[in-house]
mmCIF file of C-alpha atoms in Angstrom:
data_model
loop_
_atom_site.group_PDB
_atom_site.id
_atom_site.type_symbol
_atom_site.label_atom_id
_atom_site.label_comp_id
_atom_site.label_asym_id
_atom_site.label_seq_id
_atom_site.Cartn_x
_atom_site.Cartn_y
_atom_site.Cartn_z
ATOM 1 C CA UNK A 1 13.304 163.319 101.718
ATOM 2 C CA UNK A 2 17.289 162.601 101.156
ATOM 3 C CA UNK A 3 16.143 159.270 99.484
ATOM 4 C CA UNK A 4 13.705 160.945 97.295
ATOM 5 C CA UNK A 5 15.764 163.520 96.358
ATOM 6 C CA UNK A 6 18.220 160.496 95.475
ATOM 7 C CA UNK A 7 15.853 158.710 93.287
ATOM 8 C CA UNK A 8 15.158 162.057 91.143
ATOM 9 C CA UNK A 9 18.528 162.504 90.509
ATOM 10 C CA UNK A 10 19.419 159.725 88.867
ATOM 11 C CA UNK A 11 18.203 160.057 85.622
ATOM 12 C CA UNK A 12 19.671 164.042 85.456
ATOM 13 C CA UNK A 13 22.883 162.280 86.520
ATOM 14 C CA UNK A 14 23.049 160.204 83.962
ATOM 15 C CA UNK A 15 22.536 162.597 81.178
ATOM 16 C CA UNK A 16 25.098 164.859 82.453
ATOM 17 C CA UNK A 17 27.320 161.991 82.383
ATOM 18 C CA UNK A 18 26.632 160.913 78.512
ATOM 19 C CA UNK A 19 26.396 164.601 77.764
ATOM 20 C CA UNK A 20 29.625 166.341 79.705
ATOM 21 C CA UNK A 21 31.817 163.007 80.617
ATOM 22 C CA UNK A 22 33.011 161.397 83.867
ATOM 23 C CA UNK A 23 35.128 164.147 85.031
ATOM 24 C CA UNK A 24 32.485 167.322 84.792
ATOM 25 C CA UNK A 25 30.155 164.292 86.573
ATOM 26 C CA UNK A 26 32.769 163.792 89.142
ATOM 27 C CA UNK A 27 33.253 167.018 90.459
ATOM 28 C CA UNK A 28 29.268 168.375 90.177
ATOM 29 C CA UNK A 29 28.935 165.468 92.603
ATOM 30 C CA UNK A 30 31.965 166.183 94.826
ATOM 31 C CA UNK A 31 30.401 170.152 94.692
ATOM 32 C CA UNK A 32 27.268 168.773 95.823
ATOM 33 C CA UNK A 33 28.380 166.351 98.224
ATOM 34 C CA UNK A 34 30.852 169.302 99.638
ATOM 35 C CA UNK A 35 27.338 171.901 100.104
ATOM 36 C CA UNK A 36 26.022 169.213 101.761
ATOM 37 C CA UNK A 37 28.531 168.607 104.453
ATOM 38 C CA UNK A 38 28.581 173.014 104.898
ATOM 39 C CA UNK A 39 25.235 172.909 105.339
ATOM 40 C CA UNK A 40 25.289 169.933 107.950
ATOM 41 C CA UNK A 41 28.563 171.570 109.727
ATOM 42 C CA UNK A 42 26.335 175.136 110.059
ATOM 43 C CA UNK A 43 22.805 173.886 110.999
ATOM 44 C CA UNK A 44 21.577 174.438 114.391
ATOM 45 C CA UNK A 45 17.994 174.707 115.879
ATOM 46 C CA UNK A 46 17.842 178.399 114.735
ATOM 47 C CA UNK A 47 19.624 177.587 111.698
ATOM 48 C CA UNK A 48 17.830 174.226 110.399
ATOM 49 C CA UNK A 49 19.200 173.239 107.131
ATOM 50 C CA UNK A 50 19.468 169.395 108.484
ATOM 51 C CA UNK A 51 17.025 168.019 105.545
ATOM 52 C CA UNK A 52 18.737 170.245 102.931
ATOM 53 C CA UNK A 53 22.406 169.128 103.835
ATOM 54 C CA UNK A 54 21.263 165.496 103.931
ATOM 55 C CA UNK A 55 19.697 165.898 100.423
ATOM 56 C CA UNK A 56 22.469 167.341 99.204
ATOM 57 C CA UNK A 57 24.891 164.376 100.301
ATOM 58 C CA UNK A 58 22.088 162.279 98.763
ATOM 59 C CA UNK A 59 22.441 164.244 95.301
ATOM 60 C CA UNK A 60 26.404 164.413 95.415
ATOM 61 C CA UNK A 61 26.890 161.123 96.148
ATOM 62 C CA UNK A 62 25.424 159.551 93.217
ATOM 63 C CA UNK A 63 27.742 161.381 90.304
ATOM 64 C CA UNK A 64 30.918 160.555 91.795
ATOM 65 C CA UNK A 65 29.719 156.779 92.141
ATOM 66 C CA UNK A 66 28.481 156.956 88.531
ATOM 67 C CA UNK A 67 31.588 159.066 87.136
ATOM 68 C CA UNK A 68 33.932 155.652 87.988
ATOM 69 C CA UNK A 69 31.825 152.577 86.904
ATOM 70 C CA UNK A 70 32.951 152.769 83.195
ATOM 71 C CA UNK A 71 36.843 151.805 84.850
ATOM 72 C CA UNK A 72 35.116 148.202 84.850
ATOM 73 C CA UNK A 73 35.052 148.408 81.104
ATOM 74 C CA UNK A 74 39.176 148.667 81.287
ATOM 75 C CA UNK A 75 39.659 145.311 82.241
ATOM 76 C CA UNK A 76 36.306 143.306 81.004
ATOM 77 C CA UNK A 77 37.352 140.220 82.347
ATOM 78 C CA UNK A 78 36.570 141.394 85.215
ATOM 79 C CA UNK A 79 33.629 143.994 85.047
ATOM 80 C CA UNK A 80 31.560 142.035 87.492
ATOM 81 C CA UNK A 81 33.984 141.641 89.987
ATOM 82 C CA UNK A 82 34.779 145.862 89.643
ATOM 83 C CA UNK A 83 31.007 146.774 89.704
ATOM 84 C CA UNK A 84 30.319 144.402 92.676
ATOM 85 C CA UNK A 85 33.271 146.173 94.559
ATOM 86 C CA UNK A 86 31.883 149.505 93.461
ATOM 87 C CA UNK A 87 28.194 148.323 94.873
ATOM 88 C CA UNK A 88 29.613 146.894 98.161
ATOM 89 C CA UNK A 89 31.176 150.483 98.615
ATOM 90 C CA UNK A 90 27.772 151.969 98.313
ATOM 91 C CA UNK A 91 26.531 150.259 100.866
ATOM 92 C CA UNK A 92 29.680 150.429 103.119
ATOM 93 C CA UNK A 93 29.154 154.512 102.841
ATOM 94 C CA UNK A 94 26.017 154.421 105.407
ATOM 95 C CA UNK A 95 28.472 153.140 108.097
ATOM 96 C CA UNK A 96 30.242 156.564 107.460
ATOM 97 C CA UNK A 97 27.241 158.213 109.507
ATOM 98 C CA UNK A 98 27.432 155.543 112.219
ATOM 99 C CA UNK A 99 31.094 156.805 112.763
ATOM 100 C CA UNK A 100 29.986 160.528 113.011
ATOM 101 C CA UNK A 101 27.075 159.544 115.376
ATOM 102 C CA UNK A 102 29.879 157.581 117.418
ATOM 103 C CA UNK A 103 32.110 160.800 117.247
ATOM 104 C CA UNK A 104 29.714 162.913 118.149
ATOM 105 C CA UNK A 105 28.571 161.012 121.391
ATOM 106 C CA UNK A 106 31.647 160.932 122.283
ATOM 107 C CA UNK A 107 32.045 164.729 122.824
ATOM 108 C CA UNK A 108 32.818 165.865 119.277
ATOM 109 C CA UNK A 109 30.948 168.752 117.852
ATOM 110 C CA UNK A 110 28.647 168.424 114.692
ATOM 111 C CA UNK A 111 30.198 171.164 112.908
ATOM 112 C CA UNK A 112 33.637 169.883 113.326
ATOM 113 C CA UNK A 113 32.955 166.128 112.505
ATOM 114 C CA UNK A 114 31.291 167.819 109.431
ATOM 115 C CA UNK A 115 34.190 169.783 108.685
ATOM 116 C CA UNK A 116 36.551 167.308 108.570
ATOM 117 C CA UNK A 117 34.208 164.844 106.523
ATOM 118 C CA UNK A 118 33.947 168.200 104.128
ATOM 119 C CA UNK A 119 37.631 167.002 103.195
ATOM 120 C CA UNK A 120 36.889 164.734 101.141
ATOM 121 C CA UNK A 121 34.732 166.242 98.577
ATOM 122 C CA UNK A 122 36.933 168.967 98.334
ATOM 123 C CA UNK A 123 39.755 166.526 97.647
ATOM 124 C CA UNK A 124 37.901 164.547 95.150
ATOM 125 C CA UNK A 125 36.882 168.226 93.453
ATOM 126 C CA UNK A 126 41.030 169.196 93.237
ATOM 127 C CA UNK A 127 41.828 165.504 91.999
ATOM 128 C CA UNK A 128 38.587 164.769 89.417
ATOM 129 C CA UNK A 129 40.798 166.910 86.646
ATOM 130 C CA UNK A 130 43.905 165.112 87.099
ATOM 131 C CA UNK A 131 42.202 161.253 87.532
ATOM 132 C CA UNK A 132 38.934 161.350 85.395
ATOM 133 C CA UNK A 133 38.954 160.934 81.955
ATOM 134 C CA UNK A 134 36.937 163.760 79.611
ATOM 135 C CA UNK A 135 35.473 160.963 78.222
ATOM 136 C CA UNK A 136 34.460 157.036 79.536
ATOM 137 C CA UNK A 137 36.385 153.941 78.552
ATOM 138 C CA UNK A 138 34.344 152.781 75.580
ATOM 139 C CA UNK A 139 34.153 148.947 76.120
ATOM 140 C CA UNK A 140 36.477 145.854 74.634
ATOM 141 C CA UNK A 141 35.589 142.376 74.200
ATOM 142 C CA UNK A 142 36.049 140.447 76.519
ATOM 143 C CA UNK A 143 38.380 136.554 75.906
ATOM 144 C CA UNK A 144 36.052 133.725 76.451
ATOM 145 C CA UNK A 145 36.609 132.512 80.152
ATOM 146 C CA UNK A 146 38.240 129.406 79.245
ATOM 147 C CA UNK A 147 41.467 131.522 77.534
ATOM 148 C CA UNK A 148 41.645 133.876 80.823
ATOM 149 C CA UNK A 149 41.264 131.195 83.134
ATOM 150 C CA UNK A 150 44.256 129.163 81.800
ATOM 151 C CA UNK A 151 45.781 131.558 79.501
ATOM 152 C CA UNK A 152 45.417 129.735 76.586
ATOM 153 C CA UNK A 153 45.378 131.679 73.659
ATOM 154 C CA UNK A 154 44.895 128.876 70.768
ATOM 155 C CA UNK A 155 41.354 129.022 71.732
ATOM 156 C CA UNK A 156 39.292 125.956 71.079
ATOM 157 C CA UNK A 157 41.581 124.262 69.370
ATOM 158 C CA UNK A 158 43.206 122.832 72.364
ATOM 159 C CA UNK A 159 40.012 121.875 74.667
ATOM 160 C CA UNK A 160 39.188 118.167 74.945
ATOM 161 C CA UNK A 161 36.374 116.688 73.357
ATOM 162 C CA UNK A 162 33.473 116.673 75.304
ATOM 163 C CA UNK A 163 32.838 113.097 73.972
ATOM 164 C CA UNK A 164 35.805 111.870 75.529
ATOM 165 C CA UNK A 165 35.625 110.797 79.293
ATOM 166 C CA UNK A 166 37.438 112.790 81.772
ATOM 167 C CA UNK A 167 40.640 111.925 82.956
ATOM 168 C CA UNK A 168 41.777 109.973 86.380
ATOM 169 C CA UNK A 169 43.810 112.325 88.882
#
């Protein structure tokens, strides 16, 4: 239900990120995100918000991802390399709930290990205004590869021929 919840979010996310900016993104996810872990830290079996709270990280998650992938367009020699990082930190989040699950085995109570994981949205909520732009980076060109790989900037001018054979070490 999380993951659906997930998937129907994504196009809302996306216009409130066009329409309001990275920052208002940023912290609707972080508010989300912080409901989320409240409503996992208070659940019991009289008090079953489990599927809620779960959505609700689902939901909250997805803005604050969203709210930092225009940063790649700061350095655009390297967008790739930022939105791969970004994507491999996706996937590293699941291994957040193998932690908790670990904790909480080992004797730690679900409404504390929730608590404490609460933290972070509420930090990322107080820190969005200072760290997010209003608005995203708009894009720059990027130097062909050959210039940023060896720093040339004559450009072609001072490639070999690529009639000419290549050079002996």
């Amino acid at each position: 239900i999380a993951t659906t919840a997930f998937c129907f979010c994504v196009w809302p996310t996306g216009v409130v990120l066009d329409r309001f900016g990275p920052r208002v993104c940023c912290m609707m996810g972080a508010l989300f995100f912080g409901v989320g872990c409240a409503l996992l830290a208070l659940s019991s079996q009289s008090f079953d918000y489990f599927i809620i709270g779960y959505s609700f990280l689902a939901i909250g998650g997805l803005p604050v991802v969203l709210s930092m992938m225009h940063l790649s367009n700061l350095l655009p020699e390297f967008a790739g390399t930022i939105i791969t990082v970004f994507n491999v930190c996706i996937d590293v989040s699941s291994l957040n709930f193998k932690v908790i699950y670990v904790l909480y085995s080992s004797g730690f109570s679900r409404k504390d290990l929730f608590t404490c994981y609460g933290v972070v949205p509420v930090f990322i909520f107080l820190a969005a205004p200072l760290l997010w732009p209003m608005t995203k980076y708009d894009p720059r060109e990027a130097p062909p590869a050959t210039e940023t790989l060896t720093n040339n900037t004559a450009g072609a001018s001072q490639r070999p021929s690529s009639d000419a054979p290549p050079e002996a070490p």
